[in-house]
Short mmCIF file of C-alpha atoms in Angstrom, two decimals:
data_model
loop_
_atom_site.label_atom_id
_atom_site.label_comp_id
_atom_site.label_asym_id
_atom_site.label_seq_id
_atom_site.Cartn_x
_atom_site.Cartn_y
_atom_site.Cartn_z
CA MET Y 1 20.47 8.59 15.11
CA THR Y 2 18.81 6.72 12.27
CA GLY Y 3 16.87 3.61 13.25
CA ARG Y 4 13.47 2.03 13.06
CA SER Y 5 10.54 4.41 12.79
CA ARG Y 6 8.70 5.08 16.03
CA PRO Y 7 5.19 6.08 14.98
CA GLY Y 8 2.81 7.76 17.37
CA ARG Y 9 0.19 5.76 19.19
CA SER Y 10 -2.58 7.62 17.38
CA ALA Y 11 -1.57 6.01 14.07
CA SER Y 12 -4.27 3.33 14.17
CA ARG Y 13 -7.36 2.58 12.12
CA THR Y 14 -10.14 0.07 12.72
CA PHE Y 15 -12.27 -1.19 9.84
CA GLU Y 16 -15.68 -2.75 10.35
CA ALA Y 17 -16.11 -6.43 9.56
CA LEU Y 18 -17.03 -7.10 5.95
CA PRO Y 19 -20.31 -8.95 5.34
CA PRO Y 20 -20.27 -12.64 4.36
CA ALA Y 21 -19.98 -13.44 0.67
CA LYS Y 22 -20.62 -17.18 0.60
CA GLY Y 23 -20.50 -18.72 -2.83
CA SER Y 24 -18.83 -15.67 -4.36
CA ARG Y 25 -15.83 -16.28 -6.61
CA ALA Y 26 -14.91 -12.62 -6.95
CA PRO Y 27 -11.20 -11.96 -6.38
CA PHE Y 28 -10.11 -10.60 -3.02
CA ALA Y 29 -8.09 -7.85 -4.70
CA VAL Y 30 -8.30 -6.20 -8.12
CA SER Y 31 -5.72 -3.44 -7.64
CA TRP Y 32 -2.13 -4.30 -8.49
CA TRP Y 33 -0.94 -3.46 -4.96
CA GLY Y 34 -3.65 -5.63 -3.41
CA ARG Y 35 -2.63 -8.49 -5.70
CA ALA Y 36 1.00 -7.96 -4.67
CA TRP Y 37 -0.07 -8.47 -1.03
CA LEU Y 38 -1.84 -11.73 -1.90
CA ARG Y 39 1.10 -12.90 -3.99
CA SER Y 40 3.39 -12.43 -0.99
CA LEU Y 41 0.99 -14.43 1.18
CA GLU Y 42 0.58 -17.29 -1.28
CA GLU Y 43 4.25 -17.55 -2.22
CA SER Y 44 5.34 -17.73 1.43
CA SER Y 45 2.68 -20.23 2.54
CA LEU Y 46 3.71 -23.78 3.37
CA ASP Y 47 0.24 -25.26 2.89
CA SER Y 48 -2.20 -24.42 0.10
CA GLY Y 49 -4.95 -26.26 1.98
CA ARG Y 50 -4.82 -23.80 4.85
CA LEU Y 51 -4.98 -20.92 2.37
CA SER Y 52 -8.12 -22.45 0.88
CA ARG Y 53 -9.71 -22.74 4.32
CA GLY Y 54 -8.66 -19.15 5.03
CA ARG Y 55 -10.40 -17.92 1.88
CA THR Y 56 -13.54 -19.78 2.92
CA TYR Y 57 -13.43 -18.22 6.40
CA ALA Y 58 -12.91 -14.75 4.92
CA ARG Y 59 -15.79 -15.09 2.46
CA GLY Y 60 -18.02 -16.52 5.19
CA GLY Y 61 -17.70 -13.50 7.45
CA ALA Y 62 -15.52 -15.18 10.08
CA VAL Y 63 -13.15 -12.20 10.28
CA GLY Y 64 -14.21 -9.49 12.71
CA PRO Y 65 -13.24 -5.80 12.68
CA VAL Y 66 -9.65 -5.33 11.49
CA THR Y 67 -7.37 -2.95 13.39
CA VAL Y 68 -4.39 -1.69 11.39
CA THR Y 69 -1.45 -0.14 13.24
CA PRO Y 70 2.13 0.54 12.15
CA GLY Y 71 3.64 -2.85 11.48
CA SER Y 72 0.58 -5.05 11.98
CA ALA Y 73 -3.05 -5.83 11.26
CA ALA Y 74 -5.11 -7.77 13.81
CA ALA Y 75 -8.62 -9.19 14.08
CA ARG Y 76 -10.58 -11.88 15.86
CA VAL Y 77 -11.37 -14.81 13.58
CA GLN Y 78 -14.13 -17.30 14.37
CA GLY Y 79 -12.94 -20.87 13.97
CA SER Y 80 -14.48 -24.22 14.86
CA ARG Y 81 -14.49 -23.42 18.59
CA ARG Y 82 -16.90 -21.10 20.35
CA THR Y 83 -14.30 -18.46 21.27
CA PRO Y 84 -12.73 -16.65 18.29
CA TYR Y 85 -8.97 -16.63 17.88
CA ARG Y 86 -6.79 -13.54 17.89
CA SER Y 87 -4.94 -13.42 14.55
CA THR Y 88 -2.25 -10.96 13.54
CA VAL Y 89 -0.13 -10.37 10.45
CA ARG Y 90 3.02 -8.33 10.94
CA VAL Y 91 4.94 -6.36 8.33
CA GLU Y 92 8.44 -4.94 8.63
CA LEU Y 93 8.47 -1.20 9.38
CA LEU Y 94 10.45 1.07 7.09
CA THR Y 95 13.42 2.78 8.72
CA ASP Y 96 13.53 6.56 9.15
CA ARG Y 97 16.07 6.69 6.33
CA GLN Y 98 13.81 4.69 4.02
CA TRP Y 99 10.86 6.96 4.86
CA ASP Y 100 12.97 9.99 3.97
CA ARG Y 101 13.70 8.50 0.56
CA LEU Y 102 10.07 7.54 -0.03
CA LEU Y 103 8.68 10.93 1.03
CA ASP Y 104 11.18 12.70 -1.21
CA MET Y 105 10.00 10.57 -4.13
CA ILE Y 106 6.35 11.33 -3.42
CA ALA Y 107 6.98 15.05 -3.00
CA GLU Y 108 8.92 15.29 -6.25
CA ARG Y 109 5.75 14.90 -8.30
CA ALA Y 110 2.38 16.41 -7.48
CA ALA Y 111 0.78 13.57 -9.45
CA ASN Y 112 1.91 11.10 -6.79
CA ILE Y 113 0.06 12.95 -4.03
CA ALA Y 114 -3.03 13.36 -6.23
CA ALA Y 115 -3.06 9.63 -7.00
CA LEU Y 116 -2.83 8.68 -3.32
CA LEU Y 117 -5.66 11.02 -2.39
CA ASP Y 118 -7.69 9.48 -5.22
CA GLY Y 119 -7.23 5.98 -3.77
CA GLU Y 120 -4.53 4.87 -6.19
CA MET Y 121 -0.95 3.72 -5.64
CA PRO Y 122 1.31 5.17 -8.37
CA ALA Y 123 3.02 2.23 -10.07
CA GLY Y 124 6.09 4.30 -10.91
CA LEU Y 125 6.47 5.24 -7.24
CA ALA Y 126 6.66 1.61 -6.14
CA ASP Y 127 9.23 0.80 -8.84
CA ASP Y 128 11.38 3.84 -7.98
CA ALA Y 129 11.16 3.03 -4.27
CA ALA Y 130 12.24 -0.57 -4.84
CA ALA Y 131 15.21 0.61 -6.92
CA ALA Y 132 16.22 2.89 -4.04
CA GLY Y 133 16.07 0.08 -1.49
CA VAL Y 134 12.66 0.96 -0.03
CA PRO Y 135 10.41 -2.16 0.01
CA LEU Y 136 7.04 -0.43 -0.22
CA LEU Y 137 5.26 -3.56 -1.45
CA PRO Y 138 5.67 -6.81 0.49
CA GLY Y 139 7.63 -9.56 -1.18
CA PRO Y 140 7.86 -13.30 -0.46
CA ARG Y 141 8.52 -13.99 3.24
CA ASP Y 142 7.77 -10.34 4.17
CA LEU Y 143 4.48 -11.21 5.92
CA ASP Y 144 4.68 -12.66 9.43
CA PRO Y 145 1.31 -14.17 10.41
CA GLU Y 146 0.53 -15.51 13.87
CA CYS Y 147 -2.56 -16.68 15.74
CA SER Y 148 -3.66 -17.66 19.23
CA CYS Y 149 -4.86 -21.03 17.93
CA PRO Y 150 -2.59 -24.07 18.48
CA ASP Y 151 -2.20 -24.74 14.75
CA TRP Y 152 1.46 -25.12 13.71
CA GLY Y 153 0.74 -24.06 10.09
CA TYR Y 154 2.37 -21.09 8.44
CA PRO Y 155 0.00 -19.42 8.18
CA CYS Y 156 -2.88 -21.14 9.93
CA LYS Y 157 -6.30 -20.83 8.31
CA HIS Y 158 -7.36 -18.07 10.73
CA ALA Y 159 -4.33 -15.86 9.99
CA ALA Y 160 -4.77 -16.61 6.28
CA ALA Y 161 -8.38 -15.39 6.50
CA LEU Y 162 -7.15 -12.15 8.06
CA CYS Y 163 -4.57 -11.69 5.27
CA TYR Y 164 -7.26 -12.12 2.60
CA GLN Y 165 -9.43 -9.57 4.37
CA VAL Y 166 -6.55 -7.10 4.55
CA ALA Y 167 -6.20 -7.44 0.77
CA ARG Y 168 -9.74 -6.06 0.43
CA LEU Y 169 -8.84 -3.11 2.64
CA LEU Y 170 -5.72 -2.41 0.59
CA ASP Y 171 -7.84 -2.47 -2.55
CA ARG Y 172 -9.97 0.35 -1.18
CA ASP Y 173 -7.30 2.55 0.38
CA PRO Y 174 -3.54 2.53 -0.42
CA PHE Y 175 -2.88 4.45 2.81
CA VAL Y 176 -3.52 1.15 4.62
CA LEU Y 177 -0.31 -0.18 3.09
CA LEU Y 178 1.60 2.95 4.11
CA LEU Y 179 0.24 2.64 7.65
CA LEU Y 180 1.39 -0.99 7.81
CA ARG Y 181 4.85 0.22 6.80
CA GLY Y 182 4.86 2.72 9.67
CA ARG Y 183 3.16 6.06 8.90
CA GLY Y 184 -0.50 7.11 8.99
CA GLU Y 185 -2.25 9.30 6.42
CA GLN Y 186 -2.35 12.43 8.60
CA GLU Y 187 1.33 12.17 9.48
CA LEU Y 188 2.28 11.54 5.85
CA MET Y 189 0.35 14.49 4.46
CA GLY Y 190 1.76 16.79 7.15
CA GLU Y 191 5.30 15.66 6.36
CA LEU Y 192 4.76 16.13 2.63
CA GLY Y 193 3.48 19.67 3.30
CA ARG Y 194 6.57 20.49 5.36
CA ARG Y 195 8.82 19.16 2.63
CA ASP Y 196 7.07 21.30 0.04
CA THR Y 197 7.45 24.40 2.24
CA ALA Y 198 11.11 23.68 2.97
CA ARG Y 199 11.86 23.18 -0.71
CA ALA Y 200 10.27 26.50 -1.63
CA ALA Y 201 12.23 28.27 1.12
CA ALA Y 202 15.49 26.68 0.04
CA GLU Y 203 15.02 27.76 -3.56
CA GLY Y 204 14.51 31.40 -2.49
CA ALA Y 205 17.15 31.52 0.21
CA VAL Y 206 20.52 33.23 -0.14
CA SER Y 207 23.31 30.67 -0.43
CA ALA Y 208 25.50 32.49 2.15
CA THR Y 209 24.29 31.64 5.66
CA THR Y 210 26.52 31.76 8.74
CA ALA Y 211 30.28 31.83 8.34
CA ALA Y 212 31.05 30.30 11.69
CA GLY Y 213 28.72 27.34 11.24
CA PRO Y 214 26.26 25.99 13.78
CA ALA Y 215 27.20 25.23 17.34
CA GLY Y 216 28.41 21.73 17.81
CA SER Y 217 30.16 21.48 14.41
CA PRO Y 218 32.43 18.50 13.79
CA ALA Y 219 35.74 18.43 15.66
CA ARG Y 220 38.78 19.69 13.79
CA THR Y 221 42.33 18.39 13.59
CA GLY Y 222 44.20 19.44 16.73
CA ASP Y 223 41.15 19.63 19.02
CA PRO Y 224 41.53 17.74 22.35
CA ALA Y 225 40.18 14.23 21.95
CA GLY Y 226 38.48 14.06 25.38
CA PRO Y 227 36.10 17.04 24.97
CA ALA Y 228 35.41 16.18 21.32
CA PHE Y 229 34.36 12.65 22.24
CA ALA Y 230 32.36 13.76 25.31
CA SER Y 231 30.36 16.26 23.25
CA ARG Y 232 29.30 13.52 20.80
CA THR Y 233 29.01 16.11 18.03
CA GLY Y 234 29.73 15.36 14.44
CA LEU Y 235 29.30 11.61 14.91
CA PRO Y 236 28.00 9.86 11.81
CA SER Y 237 24.65 8.11 11.86
CA LEU Y 238 24.65 4.42 12.58
CA PRO Y 239 24.50 2.32 9.42
CA ALA Y 240 21.24 0.65 8.46
CA PRO Y 241 20.87 -3.03 9.40
CA PRO Y 242 22.28 -5.44 6.83
CA PRO Y 243 19.79 -6.53 4.18
CA LEU Y 244 18.42 -10.05 4.36
CA PRO Y 245 19.85 -12.08 1.45
CA ASP Y 246 17.39 -13.85 -0.82
CA ARG Y 247 18.98 -17.19 0.02
CA ALA Y 248 21.75 -18.58 2.18
CA GLY Y 249 25.23 -18.80 0.72
CA GLY Y 250 26.55 -22.11 -0.47
CA GLY Y 251 29.69 -22.03 1.66
CA PRO Y 252 33.29 -22.66 0.58
CA ALA Y 253 34.27 -25.23 -2.03
CA LEU Y 254 36.65 -27.62 -0.26
CA VAL Y 255 36.44 -30.93 -2.13
CA ASP Y 256 38.84 -30.03 -4.96
CA SER Y 257 40.75 -27.19 -3.30
CA ALA Y 258 43.60 -29.13 -1.71
CA VAL Y 259 44.61 -32.50 -0.30
CA PRO Y 260 42.90 -32.81 3.09
CA GLU Y 261 44.64 -33.75 6.28
CA PRO Y 262 44.11 -37.34 7.48
CA GLY Y 263 40.69 -37.73 9.07
CA VAL Y 264 39.22 -34.61 7.45
CA ASP Y 265 36.21 -35.10 5.15
CA PRO Y 266 35.92 -32.07 2.82
CA ALA Y 267 32.46 -33.05 1.59
CA ALA Y 268 31.15 -33.22 5.15
CA LEU Y 269 32.71 -29.84 5.96
CA GLU Y 270 31.09 -28.29 2.87
CA LEU Y 271 27.70 -29.61 3.98
CA LEU Y 272 28.14 -28.35 7.54
CA ALA Y 273 29.13 -24.89 6.25
CA ALA Y 274 26.07 -24.78 3.98
CA ASP Y 275 23.82 -25.78 6.88
CA ALA Y 276 25.42 -23.13 9.13
CA ALA Y 277 24.77 -20.49 6.44
CA MET Y 278 21.13 -21.56 6.18
CA ARG Y 279 20.65 -21.36 9.94
CA ALA Y 280 22.48 -18.01 10.10
CA ARG Y 281 20.11 -16.54 7.51
CA HIS Y 282 17.15 -17.80 9.57
CA LEU Y 283 18.56 -16.11 12.69
CA LEU Y 284 19.22 -12.89 10.77
CA ALA Y 285 15.63 -12.86 9.53
CA GLY Y 286 14.46 -13.13 13.14
CA ALA Y 287 16.85 -10.40 14.31
CA LEU Y 288 15.59 -8.01 11.63
CA GLY Y 289 11.96 -8.72 12.48
CA THR Y 290 9.83 -6.27 14.43
CA ARG Y 291 9.18 -8.84 17.20
CA HIS Y 292 12.84 -9.72 17.80
CA ALA Y 293 13.03 -8.00 21.20
CA ASP Y 294 9.97 -9.89 22.45
CA THR Y 295 11.01 -13.30 21.13
CA ALA Y 296 12.42 -15.84 23.54
CA PRO Y 297 15.50 -17.80 22.38
CA PRO Y 298 14.57 -21.16 20.85
CA VAL Y 299 14.92 -24.24 23.01
CA PRO Y 300 18.18 -26.05 22.13
CA LEU Y 301 17.66 -29.22 20.12
CA THR Y 302 18.77 -32.61 21.32
CA GLU Y 303 21.23 -34.55 19.16
CA TRP Y 304 18.39 -36.72 17.84
CA GLN Y 305 16.18 -33.73 17.06
CA ASP Y 306 19.06 -32.02 15.26
CA ALA Y 307 19.72 -35.19 13.28
CA ALA Y 308 16.10 -35.23 12.11
CA ARG Y 309 16.26 -31.50 11.31
CA PHE Y 310 19.49 -31.90 9.36
CA ALA Y 311 18.16 -34.83 7.32
CA ALA Y 312 14.96 -32.90 6.57
CA ALA Y 313 16.90 -29.77 5.52
CA HIS Y 314 19.29 -31.70 3.24
CA PRO Y 315 17.22 -34.58 1.78
CA THR Y 316 19.88 -36.42 -0.21
CA PRO Y 317 20.78 -40.13 -0.05
CA ASP Y 318 24.35 -39.34 0.99
CA VAL Y 319 23.26 -37.16 3.92
CA PHE Y 320 20.72 -39.74 5.04
CA ALA Y 321 23.30 -42.53 4.91
CA ARG Y 322 25.83 -40.50 6.90
CA ILE Y 323 23.37 -39.62 9.65
CA ALA Y 324 21.89 -43.12 9.83
CA SER Y 325 25.34 -44.63 10.32
CA ASN Y 326 26.24 -42.29 13.18
CA CYS Y 327 23.06 -41.48 15.12
CA GLY Y 328 22.51 -44.86 16.78
CA ARG Y 329 19.09 -45.36 15.17
CA THR Y 330 17.92 -47.62 12.37
CA PRO Y 331 17.41 -46.17 8.87
CA GLY Y 332 13.67 -46.73 9.28
CA GLU Y 333 13.58 -44.76 12.52
CA LEU Y 334 15.51 -41.90 10.92
CA ALA Y 335 13.23 -41.92 7.86
CA ALA Y 336 10.12 -41.67 10.05
CA ALA Y 337 11.72 -38.94 12.19
CA THR Y 338 12.70 -36.97 9.09
CA ARG Y 339 9.20 -37.11 7.70
CA ALA Y 340 7.74 -36.09 11.08
CA TRP Y 341 10.10 -33.10 11.25
CA GLN Y 342 9.02 -31.96 7.78
CA HIS Y 343 5.40 -31.88 8.97
CA GLY Y 344 5.87 -29.97 12.23
CA GLY Y 345 9.36 -29.80 13.68
CA ALA Y 346 10.09 -30.88 17.24
CA ALA Y 347 6.38 -31.06 18.18
CA SER Y 348 5.70 -33.51 15.34
CA LEU Y 349 8.74 -35.62 16.29
CA ASP Y 350 7.40 -35.85 19.85
CA VAL Y 351 4.06 -37.10 18.50
CA LEU Y 352 5.88 -39.81 16.53
CA GLU Y 353 7.84 -41.17 19.45
CA ASN Y 354 6.09 -40.39 22.73
CA PRO Y 355 2.52 -41.50 23.51
CA TRP Y 356 0.83 -39.59 26.32
CA ASN Y 357 -2.49 -39.30 28.14
CA PRO Y 358 -4.37 -36.17 27.01
CA PRO Y 359 -6.91 -34.46 29.29
CA ALA Y 360 -10.40 -35.87 29.00
CA SER Y 361 -11.75 -32.47 27.94
CA LEU Y 362 -9.57 -32.44 24.81
CA LEU Y 363 -10.71 -35.91 23.80
CA ALA Y 364 -14.36 -35.02 24.45
CA ARG Y 365 -14.14 -32.01 22.13
CA ALA Y 366 -12.52 -34.14 19.47
CA ARG Y 367 -15.26 -36.77 19.65
CA GLU Y 368 -17.84 -34.00 19.32
CA ALA Y 369 -16.03 -32.69 16.22
CA LEU Y 370 -16.15 -36.20 14.74
CA GLY Y 371 -19.87 -36.55 15.42
CA ALA Y 372 -22.37 -37.88 12.93
CA ASP Y 373 -23.34 -34.39 11.75
CA TYR Y 374 -20.00 -34.07 9.97
CA TRP Y 375 -20.39 -37.16 7.78
CA ALA Y 376 -22.75 -37.21 4.81
CA ASP Y 377 -22.79 -41.02 4.56
CA GLY Y 378 -24.43 -41.69 7.88
CA GLY Y 379 -21.75 -41.53 10.51
CA PRO Y 380 -18.06 -41.42 11.31
CA PRO Y 381 -15.81 -44.48 11.02
CA ARG Y 382 -15.21 -46.62 14.10
CA LEU Y 383 -12.12 -45.67 16.10
CA ARG Y 384 -10.01 -47.66 18.58
CA SER Y 385 -8.42 -45.32 21.10
CA TRP Y 386 -5.23 -45.79 23.09
CA ARG Y 387 -3.85 -42.82 24.98
CA ASN Y 388 -3.41 -40.03 22.37
CA ARG Y 389 -3.78 -42.34 19.36
CA TRP Y 390 -7.05 -43.16 17.56
CA THR Y 391 -6.86 -45.93 14.95
CA VAL Y 392 -9.53 -46.17 12.24
CA GLU Y 393 -10.99 -49.67 11.99
CA GLY Y 394 -10.85 -51.09 8.49
CA HIS Y 395 -8.29 -48.54 7.30
CA ALA Y 396 -4.54 -48.13 7.57
CA ALA Y 397 -5.16 -44.74 9.17
CA GLN Y 398 -4.58 -43.23 12.59
CA LEU Y 399 -4.97 -39.86 14.31
CA ARG Y 400 -2.52 -38.73 16.98
CA LEU Y 401 -3.07 -35.80 19.30
CA GLY Y 402 0.03 -33.75 20.05
CA ARG Y 403 0.80 -31.84 23.21
CA ASP Y 404 0.31 -28.71 21.08
CA GLU Y 405 -3.40 -29.72 20.73
CA LEU Y 406 -3.00 -30.45 17.02
CA TRP Y 407 -4.14 -33.68 15.36
CA TYR Y 408 -1.52 -35.43 13.24
CA PRO Y 409 -2.39 -37.94 10.47
CA TYR Y 410 -0.61 -41.30 10.32
CA ALA Y 411 -0.77 -44.10 7.76
CA LYS Y 412 0.38 -47.68 8.15
CA ASP Y 413 2.73 -49.19 5.58
CA ARG Y 414 4.28 -52.65 5.91
CA GLY Y 415 3.50 -52.81 9.59
CA THR Y 416 4.90 -49.37 10.48
CA TRP Y 417 3.02 -46.15 11.21
CA TRP Y 418 4.30 -43.19 9.18
CA PRO Y 419 3.52 -39.46 9.48
CA ALA Y 420 1.15 -38.76 6.58
CA GLY Y 421 0.69 -35.00 6.38
CA PRO Y 422 0.49 -31.69 8.23
CA PRO Y 423 -1.57 -31.39 11.44
CA ASP Y 424 -4.75 -29.41 12.09
CA THR Y 425 -6.76 -28.31 15.10
CA ASP Y 426 -9.85 -30.04 13.66
CA PRO Y 427 -9.63 -33.87 13.78
CA ALA Y 428 -12.44 -34.17 11.23
CA VAL Y 429 -10.40 -32.24 8.66
CA VAL Y 430 -7.36 -34.47 9.24
CA LEU Y 431 -9.39 -37.67 9.16
CA THR Y 432 -11.25 -36.74 5.97
CA ALA Y 433 -7.99 -36.05 4.13
CA LEU Y 434 -6.41 -39.19 5.52
CA LEU Y 435 -9.22 -41.49 4.43
CA THR Y 436 -8.92 -40.28 0.84
CA THR Y 437 -5.36 -41.64 0.71
CA CYS Y 438 -5.97 -44.76 2.84
CA PRO Y 439 -9.53 -45.69 1.82
CA ALA Y 440 -9.50 -49.41 2.62
CA PRO Y 441 -7.31 -52.36 3.59
CA PRO Y 442 -4.88 -53.90 2.98
CA ALA Y 443 -2.57 -51.56 4.86
CA GLN Y 444 0.21 -52.23 2.39
CA ARG Y 445 -1.83 -50.41 -0.28
CA CYS Y 446 -1.76 -47.12 1.60
CA ALA Y 447 -0.78 -44.25 -0.66
CA ASN Y 448 1.40 -42.63 1.98
CA ARG Y 449 4.37 -44.89 1.33
CA LYS Y 450 7.97 -44.04 2.05
#
């Protein structure tokens, strides 16, 4: 049966933490395969600011020893809190069938093996593998970072720091990439040796082997169906999982296809089909992921949450007008909910609409983070606190603490508070960015305007 590779537990390598390199502007990767890893990270990121913080953490020595196992790399990353976070980046394992193709390609040319042993990844090998459907190098959306911190970012700055550190390891040893895809160096070299031996034996063997064929040969016409099925011989291998399409399909074209029945809106049906295709692709990506079996089903959305999600996914005036006229909320409420969803999904929408009383310990840590040591001009701005909301005096700016322990920026425009950007675990980072866009009254001048 052909399926996902099941590497042995011994296929694991731990690399010592790299020393700090503060102030250095040297690239994290100079090899083409290391740069391909970084390109995948940067093209899939939703926030360039978190990538920048991740680079700073990586250069500053915040990333501890990195353990690489089939399908993942993990390390503890020191953030703003005393206890370091556990960060992981996961990579899809190659299937057994894909490994067979790749190993055949490597074994075909002795130069490929020599290059790998010399610390080089043959460029032609990667191109040939990609043409054969073997994704040796990660592409956009192939990296799956996660972290024990409460940051909603994708990736958070701690996981980004780990990814930049992995690029350095890839630069030094291409077998790290092969291990991430599922096979360690010792296993690979042993398999290549067996392939070379088998090929030599096949070339010198006599073509006539056994006339009767091996035991358990496929059933023949006329054989009893019961015994043939019970023996389970000659059954074909299961097909490989379907490939993940680059993008969701557009759905059927219904507007000009025929005269609709009374009460049927073809344009609305087209939009719903396109949204269903987009959500189906998202579910397929999760099902093909290595963590699918351990992932709990998502919590069903309420009608209001789904309205905000839909408006955020299809940001057109027509969609907004349709939802606003049917959801029982004002256009302003829907606009604020849509913007909140874009910055953090259901958790961000909860911050917009539901004030709550955080534990005193969370607020104490936040006040410590906003202490005078952080501000070069003599001290932090004055804040008025109410429940989980801290309003900056003299500015149209506000911080809101979510139940996910992230701080969300808000800006006031024409008497209404609007979500103003992505959240962060560090309130000082959020406040600094917020004050650059809302530097002074009047509130109507705030740059974060709908």
